[in-house]
Amino acid sequence: MSSIKHYLQFKDFTREEYDYLFERAKWIKDKFKRYEPYHPMFDRTLVMIFEKASTRTRLSFEAGVQQLGGSAIYLNTRDSQLGRGEPVEDAAQVISRMSDLVMIRTFEQEMVERFAANSRVPVINGLTNEYHPCQILADIFTYIEHRGSIEGKTVAWIGDSNNMCNTWLQAAEILGFNVHVSTPPGYEVEPERAGLYGTDNFEQFADPVDACRGAHLVTTDVWTSMGFEAENEARMKAFADWCVDAEMMSVAAKDALFMHCLPAHRGEEVTAEVIDGPQSVVWDEAENRLHAQKALMEYLMLGRVEPR
Ligand code: CP
Ligand code: NVA
């Protein structure tokens, strides 16, 4: 089953594949906005497995596959055998015999790797503790729409070195941009967990304002990710100074954008002034999950498709 292409982390694709996907996402988006039907997934089925909550990921995958002519089935841990100890390997064998594509949101990255190793169909990581590649795919597509190529640009990551941060760092290595990271002490990037090749595309800053200096994109995420709720109280104290505010935006590049994968907590990781302000593109970013993932699903199922 090793010849099947999966999307388990950002570095699973090359720069050339991303160039194709960003162009393809634009083509699919434009066509959809013109109300022109496009059904390359006719009669095909996406299975979505959720072991954590979701609004955007479920909506964008479910709407996306339907718009491409296919259908989606939602499974969760509560009312499937997945929550009752059926081995992941067995579940992968069965689910992949009844579907054409699988999307999984779960805790450990190891679970999606084990599933993929036993799947007859492509598997997509819809968020793990370690990575969130579909979100960064949409975020970079959004950056390109607003500002053009991200190559050589600087992204400031403020806050937790979580799944989003790790994925930005992988993307920087592949697409050739820089990431300025500022986390509270004790929450620094772990390069091995982030899955980095060891290139020098990121720099750590003790002060979040310094990390934002000259950045073309400032971005952040919740202080406490799903699965880490027991640490919430300690994190609220540790992260208090890592709130993206007007001062941080003022030292960034003049035309810097602000992004947040959402859901957001105004007054914690970002002020209302910034997330609801003129530099914020969070709603485009959320919408682009739909278009970018349609390109991703088409690519995993059909490979490269010429515009038609
Ligand atoms: N950004 C994101 O993945 O949102 P959901 O948790 O709502 O899917
Ligand atoms: N880092 C957050 C992202 C949510 C979309 C989490 O894992 O909960």
XYZ file of C-alpha atoms and ligand atoms in Angstrom:
324
model
C 0.000 0.000 0.000
C 3.072 2.225 -0.004
C 2.374 3.797 -3.412
C -0.714 5.608 -2.130
C -0.222 9.310 -1.565
C -1.280 10.556 1.865
C -1.257 14.035 3.399
C -0.166 13.509 6.990
C 2.158 16.467 7.438
C 3.122 19.506 5.403
C 6.439 18.032 4.300
C 4.669 15.149 2.547
C 4.499 17.374 -0.557
C 7.234 19.141 -2.499
C 7.377 22.798 -3.350
C 6.383 21.957 -6.915
C 3.301 20.094 -5.703
C 2.337 23.115 -3.599
C 2.740 25.433 -6.587
C 0.328 23.168 -8.443
C -2.126 22.977 -5.516
C -2.277 26.750 -4.970
C -2.986 27.301 -8.665
C -5.512 24.503 -8.701
C -7.275 25.837 -5.572
C -7.652 29.193 -7.315
C -9.098 27.524 -10.413
C -11.551 25.453 -8.352
C -12.534 28.485 -6.254
C -13.109 30.736 -9.274
C -15.186 28.078 -11.009
C -17.282 27.526 -7.884
C -17.860 31.270 -7.500
C -19.169 31.335 -11.073
C -21.712 28.622 -10.117
C -20.169 26.204 -12.626
C -20.588 22.595 -11.447
C -17.437 20.492 -11.212
C -17.884 16.891 -10.053
C -14.602 14.941 -10.223
C -15.610 13.012 -7.067
C -18.953 11.824 -8.435
C -19.933 8.541 -6.728
C -16.885 8.724 -4.428
C -17.024 8.757 -0.612
C -14.986 10.635 1.971
C -14.973 9.205 5.502
C -14.264 11.777 8.210
C -13.097 10.488 11.601
C -13.252 12.991 14.448
C -11.764 12.263 17.864
C -11.727 15.996 18.699
C -14.256 18.797 18.188
C -14.454 20.821 14.956
C -16.513 23.437 13.163
C -14.392 24.532 10.169
C -12.720 21.236 9.366
C -15.936 19.265 9.327
C -17.811 21.928 7.389
C -15.112 22.483 4.790
C -14.515 18.783 4.122
C -18.185 17.849 4.100
C -19.296 20.784 1.950
C -16.193 20.415 -0.229
C -16.694 16.779 -1.120
C -20.389 17.374 -1.840
C -19.555 20.292 -4.120
C -17.141 17.992 -5.972
C -19.997 15.532 -6.553
C -19.183 13.022 -3.804
C -20.508 12.339 -0.341
C -19.140 12.374 3.196
C -19.652 10.078 6.180
C -18.930 11.379 9.675
C -17.598 8.983 12.319
C -16.591 9.843 15.863
C -15.092 7.982 18.767
C -18.289 8.138 20.838
C -20.539 6.116 18.600
C -18.239 3.999 16.450
C -16.103 1.012 17.429
C -13.046 3.301 17.326
C -13.821 4.379 20.883
C -14.200 0.780 22.066
C -10.708 -0.431 21.398
C -10.848 -1.751 17.818
C -7.240 -1.661 16.591
C -6.498 1.287 14.300
C -5.007 -1.139 11.763
C -8.264 -3.129 11.565
C -10.368 0.009 11.321
C -8.134 1.252 8.487
C -8.539 -1.992 6.539
C -12.331 -1.903 6.792
C -12.950 1.823 6.372
C -10.659 2.037 3.347
C -12.516 -0.813 1.602
C -15.742 1.188 1.766
C -14.476 4.643 0.903
C -12.203 6.550 -1.460
C -10.607 9.064 0.889
C -10.266 9.336 4.677
C -9.790 12.460 6.796
C -8.797 12.025 10.446
C -8.705 14.502 13.352
C -7.146 12.935 16.424
C -4.613 13.261 19.241
C -1.294 11.535 18.462
C 0.247 11.805 14.992
C 1.162 8.147 15.372
C -2.528 7.208 15.017
C -2.833 8.770 11.539
C 0.492 7.203 10.510
C -0.711 3.740 11.605
C -4.054 4.243 9.882
C -2.370 5.340 6.655
C 0.027 2.396 6.714
C -3.003 0.079 6.598
C -5.244 2.081 4.279
C -6.072 1.295 0.659
C -7.022 4.926 0.052
C -5.375 8.311 0.701
C -5.503 9.621 4.272
C -5.573 13.322 5.198
C -4.502 14.729 8.568
C -7.347 16.992 9.722
C -5.310 17.997 12.835
C -3.230 16.080 15.346
C -1.418 17.244 18.478
C 1.642 17.681 16.288
C 0.419 19.109 12.953
C -2.428 20.875 11.109
C -1.320 20.788 7.439
C -4.733 21.544 5.874
C -4.894 24.810 7.807
C -1.460 25.986 6.669
C -2.334 24.995 3.093
C -5.327 27.354 3.324
C -3.340 30.047 5.155
C -0.606 30.209 2.519
C -3.216 30.163 -0.249
C -4.826 33.146 1.514
C -1.475 34.933 1.808
C -0.847 34.430 -1.913
C -4.310 35.764 -2.794
C -3.680 38.943 -0.807
C 0.042 39.549 -1.269
C 1.498 37.166 -3.883
C 4.308 34.664 -3.281
C 5.314 33.950 0.323
C 8.879 33.080 -0.712
C 11.443 35.179 1.154
C 8.791 36.722 3.414
C 8.736 36.675 7.232
C 5.934 35.161 9.304
C 5.763 36.001 13.027
C 4.357 33.197 15.151
C 3.295 34.442 18.600
C 2.277 32.079 21.420
C 2.294 28.324 21.755
C 4.682 26.088 19.814
C 1.734 23.855 18.918
C 0.487 21.928 15.872
C 0.012 25.161 13.904
C 3.480 26.481 14.766
C 5.130 23.158 13.839
C 3.353 23.163 10.493
C 4.348 26.768 9.719
C 7.959 25.742 10.399
C 7.741 22.795 8.003
C 6.152 25.038 5.384
C 8.956 27.591 5.755
C 11.556 24.932 4.928
C 9.658 23.741 1.870
C 8.468 27.061 0.454
C 11.487 29.190 1.406
C 10.267 31.794 3.886
C 11.268 32.689 7.465
C 9.395 32.266 10.734
C 10.045 34.420 13.794
C 8.771 32.474 16.791
C 8.107 33.905 20.235
C 6.820 31.607 22.966
C 6.849 31.952 26.755
C 9.783 30.210 28.480
C 9.120 26.485 28.745
C 6.940 26.396 25.619
C 9.695 26.655 22.998
C 9.748 24.859 19.638
C 11.002 21.276 19.760
C 12.601 20.881 16.306
C 12.366 17.091 16.313
C 8.672 17.069 17.247
C 8.104 19.765 14.625
C 9.625 17.417 12.046
C 12.190 19.919 10.749
C 15.027 19.036 8.403
C 17.425 21.260 10.333
C 17.495 24.216 7.962
C 17.693 27.719 9.382
C 14.306 29.105 8.396
C 13.283 30.043 11.919
C 14.517 32.279 14.688
C 13.332 32.409 18.302
C 12.659 35.693 20.118
C 12.166 36.173 23.865
C 10.035 39.273 23.293
C 6.977 38.889 21.020
C 7.281 42.522 19.877
C 10.771 41.764 18.520
C 9.404 38.713 16.675
C 6.846 40.933 14.904
C 9.388 43.526 13.765
C 9.278 43.726 9.959
C 7.026 40.640 9.633
C 4.788 40.361 6.549
C 2.306 38.150 8.383
C 1.575 38.006 12.107
C -0.247 34.920 13.308
C -1.215 33.205 16.529
C -3.492 30.528 17.955
C -5.162 29.527 21.219
C -2.980 29.262 24.307
C -4.460 25.860 25.151
C -4.987 23.419 22.290
C -7.473 20.551 22.343
C -6.137 17.719 24.458
C -4.142 20.067 26.752
C -7.073 21.383 28.796
C -5.554 20.175 32.106
C -2.763 22.751 31.596
C -5.156 25.635 31.014
C -4.664 27.482 34.298
C -0.854 27.405 34.101
C -0.980 28.438 30.443
C -3.258 31.438 31.113
C -0.564 32.794 33.449
C 2.452 31.879 31.299
C 1.025 33.305 28.045
C -0.385 36.596 29.417
C 2.202 38.735 27.550
C 1.780 36.805 24.279
C -1.390 38.579 23.173
C -1.136 39.979 19.631
C -2.048 43.653 19.984
C -1.808 46.958 18.127
C 1.758 47.536 19.340
C 2.915 44.250 17.784
C 1.123 45.031 14.514
C 2.640 48.533 14.466
C 6.224 47.186 14.305
C 5.373 44.652 11.575
C 5.634 45.579 7.878
C 3.233 48.347 6.907
C 1.050 46.027 4.841
C 1.341 43.024 7.213
C -1.611 40.660 7.435
C -2.995 39.049 10.580
C -4.182 35.422 10.565
C -5.669 33.050 13.155
C -6.894 29.551 12.338
C -9.887 30.029 14.697
C -11.607 29.501 17.067
C -10.183 32.667 18.696
C -10.333 34.025 22.230
C -10.417 37.819 22.072
C -8.481 39.291 24.994
C -6.280 36.199 25.320
C -4.037 35.405 22.311
C -5.273 38.422 20.291
C -7.057 41.689 20.995
C -10.446 42.379 19.402
C -8.847 45.469 17.818
C -6.424 43.289 15.830
C -8.598 40.319 14.890
C -11.515 42.568 13.916
C -9.231 45.226 12.419
C -8.253 46.106 8.843
C -5.145 43.886 8.666
C -7.019 40.743 9.681
C -7.943 38.252 6.946
C -9.345 35.570 9.243
C -12.657 35.148 7.392
C -10.943 34.682 4.013
C -8.586 32.290 5.757
C -11.490 30.234 7.121
C -13.305 30.182 3.773
C -10.166 29.088 1.968
C -10.149 25.827 3.925
C -12.979 24.860 1.569
C -11.246 25.734 -1.688
C -7.747 24.549 -0.747
C -9.033 21.186 0.507
C -11.067 20.655 -2.643
C -7.807 20.961 -4.593
C -6.127 18.634 -2.096
C -8.841 15.956 -2.331
C -8.848 16.114 -6.108
C -5.052 15.790 -6.178
C -4.957 12.813 -3.816
C -7.656 11.009 -5.780
C -6.848 11.928 -9.370
C -3.329 13.331 -9.397
C -2.664 16.379 -11.554
C -5.627 17.526 -13.561
C -5.395 20.017 -16.403
C -7.937 22.856 -16.209
C -11.125 21.977 -18.070
N -9.249 25.928 12.306
C -9.864 24.748 12.515
O -9.332 23.662 12.229
O -11.109 24.870 13.050
P -12.035 23.717 13.628
O -11.402 23.227 14.908
O -13.354 24.378 13.867
O -12.129 22.605 12.636
N -4.036 24.468 18.061
C -5.469 24.332 18.081
C -6.013 24.475 16.699
C -7.502 24.361 16.593
C -7.991 24.455 15.179
C -5.840 22.966 18.662
O -5.151 21.987 18.363
O -6.795 22.902 19.431
